[in-house]
mmCIF file of C-alpha atoms in Angstrom:
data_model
loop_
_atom_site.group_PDB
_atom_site.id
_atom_site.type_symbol
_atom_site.label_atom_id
_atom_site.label_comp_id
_atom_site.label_asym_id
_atom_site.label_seq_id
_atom_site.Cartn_x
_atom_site.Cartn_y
_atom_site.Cartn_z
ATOM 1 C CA UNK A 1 139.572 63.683 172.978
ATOM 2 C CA UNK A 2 135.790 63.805 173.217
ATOM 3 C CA UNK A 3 133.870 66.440 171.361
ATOM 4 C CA UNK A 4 133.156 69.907 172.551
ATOM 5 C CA UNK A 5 129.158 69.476 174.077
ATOM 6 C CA UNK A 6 126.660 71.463 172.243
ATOM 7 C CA UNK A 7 124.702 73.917 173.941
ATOM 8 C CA UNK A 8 121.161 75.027 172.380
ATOM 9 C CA UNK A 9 119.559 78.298 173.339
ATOM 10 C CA UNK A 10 115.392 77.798 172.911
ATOM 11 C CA UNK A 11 113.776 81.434 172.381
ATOM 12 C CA UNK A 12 110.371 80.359 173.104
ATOM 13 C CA UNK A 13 107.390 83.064 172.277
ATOM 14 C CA UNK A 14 104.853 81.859 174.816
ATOM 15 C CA UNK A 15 102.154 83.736 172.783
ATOM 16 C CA UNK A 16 102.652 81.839 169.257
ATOM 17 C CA UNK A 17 100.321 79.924 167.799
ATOM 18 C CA UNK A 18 96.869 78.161 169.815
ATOM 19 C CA UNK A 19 98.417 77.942 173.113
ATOM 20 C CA UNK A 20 97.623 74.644 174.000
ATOM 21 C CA UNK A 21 101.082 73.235 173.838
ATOM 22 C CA UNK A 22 103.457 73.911 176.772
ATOM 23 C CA UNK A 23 106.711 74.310 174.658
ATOM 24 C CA UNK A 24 109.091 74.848 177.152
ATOM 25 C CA UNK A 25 107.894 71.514 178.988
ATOM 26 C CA UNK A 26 108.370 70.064 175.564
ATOM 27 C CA UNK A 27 111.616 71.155 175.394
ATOM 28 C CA UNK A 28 112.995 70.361 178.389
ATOM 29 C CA UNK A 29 111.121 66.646 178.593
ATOM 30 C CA UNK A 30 112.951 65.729 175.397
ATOM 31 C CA UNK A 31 116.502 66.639 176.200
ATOM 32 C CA UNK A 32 116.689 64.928 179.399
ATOM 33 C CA UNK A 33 117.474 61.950 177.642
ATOM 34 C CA UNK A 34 120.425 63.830 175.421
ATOM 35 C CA UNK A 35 123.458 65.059 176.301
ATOM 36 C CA UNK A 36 122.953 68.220 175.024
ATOM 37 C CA UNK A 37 123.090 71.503 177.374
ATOM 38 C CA UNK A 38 119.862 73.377 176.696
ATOM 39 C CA UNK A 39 118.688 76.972 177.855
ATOM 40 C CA UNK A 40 115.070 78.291 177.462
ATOM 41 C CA UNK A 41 113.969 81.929 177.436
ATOM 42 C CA UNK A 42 110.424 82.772 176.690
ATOM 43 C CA UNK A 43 109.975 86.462 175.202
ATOM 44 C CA UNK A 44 108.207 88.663 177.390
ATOM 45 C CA UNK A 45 104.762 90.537 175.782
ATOM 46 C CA UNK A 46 107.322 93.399 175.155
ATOM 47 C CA UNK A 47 111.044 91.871 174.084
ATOM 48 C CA UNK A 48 113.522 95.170 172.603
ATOM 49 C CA UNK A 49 116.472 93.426 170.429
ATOM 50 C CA UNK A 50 118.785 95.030 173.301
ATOM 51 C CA UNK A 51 117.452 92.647 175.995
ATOM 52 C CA UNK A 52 117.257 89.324 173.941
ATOM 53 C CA UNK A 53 120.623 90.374 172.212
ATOM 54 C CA UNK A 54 122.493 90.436 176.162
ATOM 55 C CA UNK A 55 120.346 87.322 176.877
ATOM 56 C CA UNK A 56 121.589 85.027 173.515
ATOM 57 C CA UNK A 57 125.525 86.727 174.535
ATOM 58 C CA UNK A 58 125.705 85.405 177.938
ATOM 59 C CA UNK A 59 123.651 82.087 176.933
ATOM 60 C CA UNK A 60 127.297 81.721 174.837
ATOM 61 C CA UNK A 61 125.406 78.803 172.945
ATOM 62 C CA UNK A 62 126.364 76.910 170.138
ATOM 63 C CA UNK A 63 123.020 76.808 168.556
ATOM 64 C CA UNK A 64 120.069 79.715 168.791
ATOM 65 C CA UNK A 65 116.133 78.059 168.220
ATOM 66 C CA UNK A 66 113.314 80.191 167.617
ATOM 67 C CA UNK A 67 110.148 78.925 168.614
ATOM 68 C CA UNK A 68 107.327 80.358 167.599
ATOM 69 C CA UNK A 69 106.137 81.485 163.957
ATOM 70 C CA UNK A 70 107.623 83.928 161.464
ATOM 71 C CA UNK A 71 107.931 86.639 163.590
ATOM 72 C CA UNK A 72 109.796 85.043 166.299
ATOM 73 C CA UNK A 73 112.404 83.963 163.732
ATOM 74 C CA UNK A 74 112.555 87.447 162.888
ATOM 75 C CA UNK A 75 113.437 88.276 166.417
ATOM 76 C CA UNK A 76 116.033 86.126 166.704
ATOM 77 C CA UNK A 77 117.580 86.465 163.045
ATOM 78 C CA UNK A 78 117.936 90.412 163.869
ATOM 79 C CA UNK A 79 120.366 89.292 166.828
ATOM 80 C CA UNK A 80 122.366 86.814 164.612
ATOM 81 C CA UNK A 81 122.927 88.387 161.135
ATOM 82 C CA UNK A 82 125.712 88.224 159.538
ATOM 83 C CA UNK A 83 127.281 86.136 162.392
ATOM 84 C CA UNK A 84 128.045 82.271 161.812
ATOM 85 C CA UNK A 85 125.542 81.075 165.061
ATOM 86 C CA UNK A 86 123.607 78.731 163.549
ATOM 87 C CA UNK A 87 119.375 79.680 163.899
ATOM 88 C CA UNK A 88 116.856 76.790 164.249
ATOM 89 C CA UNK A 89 113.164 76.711 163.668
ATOM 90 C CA UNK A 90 110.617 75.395 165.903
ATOM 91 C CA UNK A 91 107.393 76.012 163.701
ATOM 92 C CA UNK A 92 105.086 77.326 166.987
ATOM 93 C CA UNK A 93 102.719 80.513 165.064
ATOM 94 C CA UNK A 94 99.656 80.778 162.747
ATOM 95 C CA UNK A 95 101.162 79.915 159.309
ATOM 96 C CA UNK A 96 105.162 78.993 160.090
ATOM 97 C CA UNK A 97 105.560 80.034 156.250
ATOM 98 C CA UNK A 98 109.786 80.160 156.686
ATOM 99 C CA UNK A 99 109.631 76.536 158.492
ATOM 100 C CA UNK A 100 107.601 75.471 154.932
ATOM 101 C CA UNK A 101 109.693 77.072 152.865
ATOM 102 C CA UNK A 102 112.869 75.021 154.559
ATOM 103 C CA UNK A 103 111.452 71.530 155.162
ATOM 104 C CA UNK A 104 111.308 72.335 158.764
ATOM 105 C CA UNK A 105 109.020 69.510 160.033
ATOM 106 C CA UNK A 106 105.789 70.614 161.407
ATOM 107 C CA UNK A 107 105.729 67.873 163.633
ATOM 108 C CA UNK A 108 107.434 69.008 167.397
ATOM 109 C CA UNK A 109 108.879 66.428 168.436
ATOM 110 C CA UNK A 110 110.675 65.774 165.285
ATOM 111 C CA UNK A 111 111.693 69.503 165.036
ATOM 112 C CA UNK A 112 112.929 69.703 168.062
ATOM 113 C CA UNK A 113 115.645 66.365 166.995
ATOM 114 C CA UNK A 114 116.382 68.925 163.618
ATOM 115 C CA UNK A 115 117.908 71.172 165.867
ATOM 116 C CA UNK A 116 121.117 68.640 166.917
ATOM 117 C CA UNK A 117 120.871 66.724 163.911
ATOM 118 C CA UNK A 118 120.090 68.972 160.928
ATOM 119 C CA UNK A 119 122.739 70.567 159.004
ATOM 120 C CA UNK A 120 123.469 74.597 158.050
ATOM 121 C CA UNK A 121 123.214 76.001 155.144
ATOM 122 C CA UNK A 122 123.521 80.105 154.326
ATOM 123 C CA UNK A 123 120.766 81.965 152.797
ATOM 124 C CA UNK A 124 120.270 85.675 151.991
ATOM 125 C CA UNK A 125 117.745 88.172 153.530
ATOM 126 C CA UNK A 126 116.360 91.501 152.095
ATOM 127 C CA UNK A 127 116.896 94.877 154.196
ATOM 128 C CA UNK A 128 113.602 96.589 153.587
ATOM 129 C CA UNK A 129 113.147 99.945 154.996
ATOM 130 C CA UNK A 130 115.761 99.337 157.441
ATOM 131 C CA UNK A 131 114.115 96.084 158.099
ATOM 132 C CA UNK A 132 115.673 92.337 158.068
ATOM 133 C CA UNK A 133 113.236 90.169 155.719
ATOM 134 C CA UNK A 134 113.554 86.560 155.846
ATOM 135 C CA UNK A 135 110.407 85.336 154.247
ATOM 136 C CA UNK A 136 107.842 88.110 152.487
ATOM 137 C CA UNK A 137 107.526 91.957 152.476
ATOM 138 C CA UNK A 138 104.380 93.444 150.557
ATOM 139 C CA UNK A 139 102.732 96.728 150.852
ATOM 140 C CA UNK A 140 98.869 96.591 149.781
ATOM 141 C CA UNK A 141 96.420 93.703 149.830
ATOM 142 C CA UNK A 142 97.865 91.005 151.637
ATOM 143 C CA UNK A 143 99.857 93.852 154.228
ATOM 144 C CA UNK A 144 95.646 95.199 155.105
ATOM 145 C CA UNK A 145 94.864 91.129 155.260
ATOM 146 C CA UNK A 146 97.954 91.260 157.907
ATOM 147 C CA UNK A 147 96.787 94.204 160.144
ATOM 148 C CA UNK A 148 92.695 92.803 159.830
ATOM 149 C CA UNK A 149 94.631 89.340 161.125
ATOM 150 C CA UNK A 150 96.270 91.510 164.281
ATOM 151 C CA UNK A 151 92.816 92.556 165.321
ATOM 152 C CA UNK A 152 90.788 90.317 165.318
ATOM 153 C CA UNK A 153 90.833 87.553 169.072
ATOM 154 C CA UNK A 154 91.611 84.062 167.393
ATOM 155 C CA UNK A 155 94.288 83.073 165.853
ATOM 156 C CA UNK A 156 94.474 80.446 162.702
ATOM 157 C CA UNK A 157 92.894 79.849 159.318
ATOM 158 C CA UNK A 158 89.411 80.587 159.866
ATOM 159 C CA UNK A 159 90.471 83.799 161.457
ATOM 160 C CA UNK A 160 92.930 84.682 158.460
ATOM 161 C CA UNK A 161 89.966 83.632 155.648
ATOM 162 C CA UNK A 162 87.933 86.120 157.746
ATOM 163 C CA UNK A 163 90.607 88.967 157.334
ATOM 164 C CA UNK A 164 91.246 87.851 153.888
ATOM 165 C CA UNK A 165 87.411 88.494 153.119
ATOM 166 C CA UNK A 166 87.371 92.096 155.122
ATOM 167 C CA UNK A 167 90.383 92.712 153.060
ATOM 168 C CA UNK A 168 88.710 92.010 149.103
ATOM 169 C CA UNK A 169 86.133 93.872 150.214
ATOM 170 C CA UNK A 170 87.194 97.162 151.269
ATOM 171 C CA UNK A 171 90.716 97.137 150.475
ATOM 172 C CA UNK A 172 91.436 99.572 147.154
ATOM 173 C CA UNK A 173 94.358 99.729 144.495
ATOM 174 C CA UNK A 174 97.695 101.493 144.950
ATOM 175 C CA UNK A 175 99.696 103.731 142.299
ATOM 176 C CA UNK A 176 103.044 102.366 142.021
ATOM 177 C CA UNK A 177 106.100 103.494 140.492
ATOM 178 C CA UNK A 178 109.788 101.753 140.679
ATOM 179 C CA UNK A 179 112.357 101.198 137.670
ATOM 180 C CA UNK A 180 113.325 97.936 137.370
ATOM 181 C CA UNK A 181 116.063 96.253 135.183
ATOM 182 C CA UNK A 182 116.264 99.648 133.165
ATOM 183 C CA UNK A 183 112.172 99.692 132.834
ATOM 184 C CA UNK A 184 110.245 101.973 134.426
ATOM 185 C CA UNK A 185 106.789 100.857 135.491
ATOM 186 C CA UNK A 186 103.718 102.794 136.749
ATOM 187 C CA UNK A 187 100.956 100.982 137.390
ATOM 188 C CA UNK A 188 97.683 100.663 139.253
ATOM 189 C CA UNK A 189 97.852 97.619 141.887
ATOM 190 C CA UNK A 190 96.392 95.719 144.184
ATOM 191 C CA UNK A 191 100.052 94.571 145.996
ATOM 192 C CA UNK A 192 103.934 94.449 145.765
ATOM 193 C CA UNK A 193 105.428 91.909 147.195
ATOM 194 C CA UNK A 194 109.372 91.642 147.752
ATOM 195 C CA UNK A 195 109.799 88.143 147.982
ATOM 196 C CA UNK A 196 113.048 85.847 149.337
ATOM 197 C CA UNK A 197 110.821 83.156 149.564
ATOM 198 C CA UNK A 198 108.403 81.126 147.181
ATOM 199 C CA UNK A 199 104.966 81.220 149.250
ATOM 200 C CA UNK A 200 103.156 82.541 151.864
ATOM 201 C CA UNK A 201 102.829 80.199 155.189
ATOM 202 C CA UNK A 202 98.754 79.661 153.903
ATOM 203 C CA UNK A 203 100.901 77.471 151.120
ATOM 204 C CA UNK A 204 100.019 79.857 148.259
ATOM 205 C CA UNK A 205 102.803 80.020 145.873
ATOM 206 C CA UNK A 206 103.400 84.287 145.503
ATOM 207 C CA UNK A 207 106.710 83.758 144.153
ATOM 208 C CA UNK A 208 107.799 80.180 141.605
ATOM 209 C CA UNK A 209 111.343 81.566 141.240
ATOM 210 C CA UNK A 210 112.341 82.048 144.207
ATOM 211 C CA UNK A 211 115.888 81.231 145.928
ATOM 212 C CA UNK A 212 117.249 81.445 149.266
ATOM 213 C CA UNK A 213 120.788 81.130 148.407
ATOM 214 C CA UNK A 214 120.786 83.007 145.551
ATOM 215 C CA UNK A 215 121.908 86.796 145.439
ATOM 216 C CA UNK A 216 118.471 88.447 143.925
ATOM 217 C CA UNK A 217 115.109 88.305 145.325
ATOM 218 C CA UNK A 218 111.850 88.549 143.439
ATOM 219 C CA UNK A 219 109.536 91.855 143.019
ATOM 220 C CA UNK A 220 105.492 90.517 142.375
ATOM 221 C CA UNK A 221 103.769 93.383 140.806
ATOM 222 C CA UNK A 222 99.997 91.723 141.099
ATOM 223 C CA UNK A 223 97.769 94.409 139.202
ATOM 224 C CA UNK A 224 94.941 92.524 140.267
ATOM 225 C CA UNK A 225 93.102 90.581 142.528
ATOM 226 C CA UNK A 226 94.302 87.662 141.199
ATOM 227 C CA UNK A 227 93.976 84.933 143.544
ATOM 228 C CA UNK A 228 92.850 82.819 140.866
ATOM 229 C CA UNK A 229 95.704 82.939 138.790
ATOM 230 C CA UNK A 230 98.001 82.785 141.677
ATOM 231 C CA UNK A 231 96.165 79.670 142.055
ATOM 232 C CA UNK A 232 96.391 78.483 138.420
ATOM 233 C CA UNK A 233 99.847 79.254 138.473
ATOM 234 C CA UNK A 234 100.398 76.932 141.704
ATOM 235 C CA UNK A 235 98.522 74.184 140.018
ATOM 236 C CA UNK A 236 99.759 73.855 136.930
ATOM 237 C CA UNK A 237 103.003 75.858 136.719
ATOM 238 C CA UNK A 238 101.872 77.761 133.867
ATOM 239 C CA UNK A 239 103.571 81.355 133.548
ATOM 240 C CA UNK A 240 101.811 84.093 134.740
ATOM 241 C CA UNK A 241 99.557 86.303 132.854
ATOM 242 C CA UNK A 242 100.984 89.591 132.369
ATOM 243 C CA UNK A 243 97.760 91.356 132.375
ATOM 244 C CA UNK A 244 97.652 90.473 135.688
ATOM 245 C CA UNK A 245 100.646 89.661 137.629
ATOM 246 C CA UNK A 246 104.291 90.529 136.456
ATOM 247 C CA UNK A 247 107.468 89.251 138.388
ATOM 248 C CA UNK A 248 111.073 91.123 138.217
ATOM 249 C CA UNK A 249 114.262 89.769 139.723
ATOM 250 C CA UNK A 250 116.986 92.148 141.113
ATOM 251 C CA UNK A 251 119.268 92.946 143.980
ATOM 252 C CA UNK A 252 118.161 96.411 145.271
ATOM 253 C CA UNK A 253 114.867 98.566 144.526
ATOM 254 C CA UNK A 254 112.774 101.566 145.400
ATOM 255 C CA UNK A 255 109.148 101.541 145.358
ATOM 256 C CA UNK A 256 107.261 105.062 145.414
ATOM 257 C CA UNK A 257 103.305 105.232 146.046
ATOM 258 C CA UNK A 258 101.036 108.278 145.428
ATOM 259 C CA UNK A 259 99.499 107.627 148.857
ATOM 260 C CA UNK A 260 100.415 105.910 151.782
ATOM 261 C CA UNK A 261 99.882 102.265 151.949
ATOM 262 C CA UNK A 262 99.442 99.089 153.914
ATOM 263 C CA UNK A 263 103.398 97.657 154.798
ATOM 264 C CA UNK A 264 104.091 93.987 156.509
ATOM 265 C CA UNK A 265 107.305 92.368 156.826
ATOM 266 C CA UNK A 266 107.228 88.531 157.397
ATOM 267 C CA UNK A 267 103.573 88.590 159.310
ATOM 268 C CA UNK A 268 104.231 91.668 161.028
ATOM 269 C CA UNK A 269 102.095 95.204 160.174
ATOM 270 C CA UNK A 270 104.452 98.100 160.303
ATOM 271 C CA UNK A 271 101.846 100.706 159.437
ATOM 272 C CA UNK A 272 101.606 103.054 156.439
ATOM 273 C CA UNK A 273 104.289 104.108 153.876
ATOM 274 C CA UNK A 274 104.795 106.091 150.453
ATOM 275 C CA UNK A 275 108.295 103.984 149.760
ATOM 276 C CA UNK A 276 110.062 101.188 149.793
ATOM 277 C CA UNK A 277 113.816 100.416 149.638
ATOM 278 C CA UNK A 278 114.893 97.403 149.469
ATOM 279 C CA UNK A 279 118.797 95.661 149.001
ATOM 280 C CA UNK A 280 119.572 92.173 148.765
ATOM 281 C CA UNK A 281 121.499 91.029 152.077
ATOM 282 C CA UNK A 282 124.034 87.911 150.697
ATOM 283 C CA UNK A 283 124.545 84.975 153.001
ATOM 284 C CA UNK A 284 123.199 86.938 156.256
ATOM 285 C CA UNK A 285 121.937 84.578 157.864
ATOM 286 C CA UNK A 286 123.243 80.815 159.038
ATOM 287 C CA UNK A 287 120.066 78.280 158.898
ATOM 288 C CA UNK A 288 119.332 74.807 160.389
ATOM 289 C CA UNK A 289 117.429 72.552 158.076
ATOM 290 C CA UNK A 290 117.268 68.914 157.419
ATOM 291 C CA UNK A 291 120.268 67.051 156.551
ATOM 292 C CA UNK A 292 118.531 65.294 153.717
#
């Protein structure tokens, strides 16, 4: 008996990354030499989890891609958590930090082959505020670098170093309060992240303990503006300073802030809030990655 035919359901966000690749074309000119059934939707400018939720259900596909950057793979995740539909990666946006963070290649033509021939593997998520994170939540400096990002009219690197700049210079520190493993901690800072992941999609390393198949995820309590130690840190894999950076592992939290602050969950602004709760999310989520 042959095998059952795999279909592949591409959710292509037309507005990722430069713009100057046609991904759909892409697509499409690479599996007319497989025998795989494909289906392409590209995301409208506004896409409510309602109307790509009927379109992956009727698709009925084997396998759901996401093509685009974080964001997109948010999309898409939110329509396929907790299920067993496997969710590719087809790194298409500004930084593609969850892509990194997998071993998703960068490279299209060889991500597009990952999505028949890589294997699955289940990792956790973190509900934050009611909201699924894949990669990184923060709320303070890097969250303002996000929204200065948003605004601005080009997209990449430059354009992030620009918002990053903006950002040091005008952003200001937060009072924070949370209790973690039985300690209570009040403290002056410049961000909180709430990391599943190990590093932001710029390749900075936020996060050296992090696991995606474990069942904690990783508070960074950065006190200052400590790019150079995250730095040092990256380098040399020394542990961090305490003075300025403190890291706490656990499975649920709740963040409280005198005023309201800067909030981004995996690239996206969400606005201003006083609190945070977050609650690890076991095994939500059913990933293709490279079989090696």
């Amino acid at each position: 008996m042959k095998p059952k035919q795999q279909k592949l359901l591409f959710i292509i966000n037309p507005g990722s990354g430069s713009g100057d690749i046609d991904y759909k074309t892409e697509i499409i000119t690479f599996f007319k030499t497989q025998s795989t059934t494909i289906e392409t939707y590209e995301l409208p400018v506004s896409c409510s989890l309602d109307q790509l939720n009927a379109i992956i259900k009727k698709a009925k596909a084997d396998r759901v891609i996401a093509v685009g950057g974080d964001g997109t793979l948010k999309l898409v995740s939110e329509c396929l958590v907790d299920t067993e539909t496997p969710i590719g990666i087809i790194p298409a946006g500004s930084a593609n930090g969850m892509a990194k963070e997998l071993g998703i290649p960068l490279e299209l033509q060889e991500a597009i082959e990952l999505t028949i021939a890589g294997k699955t593997k289940k990792i956790h998520a973190i509900k934050v505020n009611k909201e699924l994170c894949i990669h990184l939540s923060d709320i303070g400096f890097n969250a303002y670098i996000v929204k200065k990002f948003d605004e601005l009219p080009e997209r990449g690197m430059l354009t992030y170093a620009k918002a990053a700049w903006h950002a040091f210079w005008n952003h200001r520190k937060m009072d924070v309060s949370f209790t973690a493993n039985g300690r209570t901690i009040k403290q002056k800072a410049a961000m909180v992240a709430l990391a599943n992941a190990t590093k932001y999609g710029t390749g900075l390393q936020i996060n050296p303990d992090g696991k995606l198949d474990d069942e904690l995820f990783e508070v960074i309590l950065v006190k200052e503006y400590a790019v150079m130690e995250i730095l040092k840190i990256w380098i040399s894999k020394l542990p961090w300073n305490p003075k300025k950076i403190e890291s706490f592992q656990v499975s649920a939290l709740k963040i409280n802030t005198r005023h309201k602050v800067h909030f981004q969950v995996d690239g996206e602004y969400l606005g201003r809030v006083d609190s945070i709760n977050a609650k690890i999310m076991p095994r939500a989520l059913n990933i293709i990655i490279p079989a090696d």
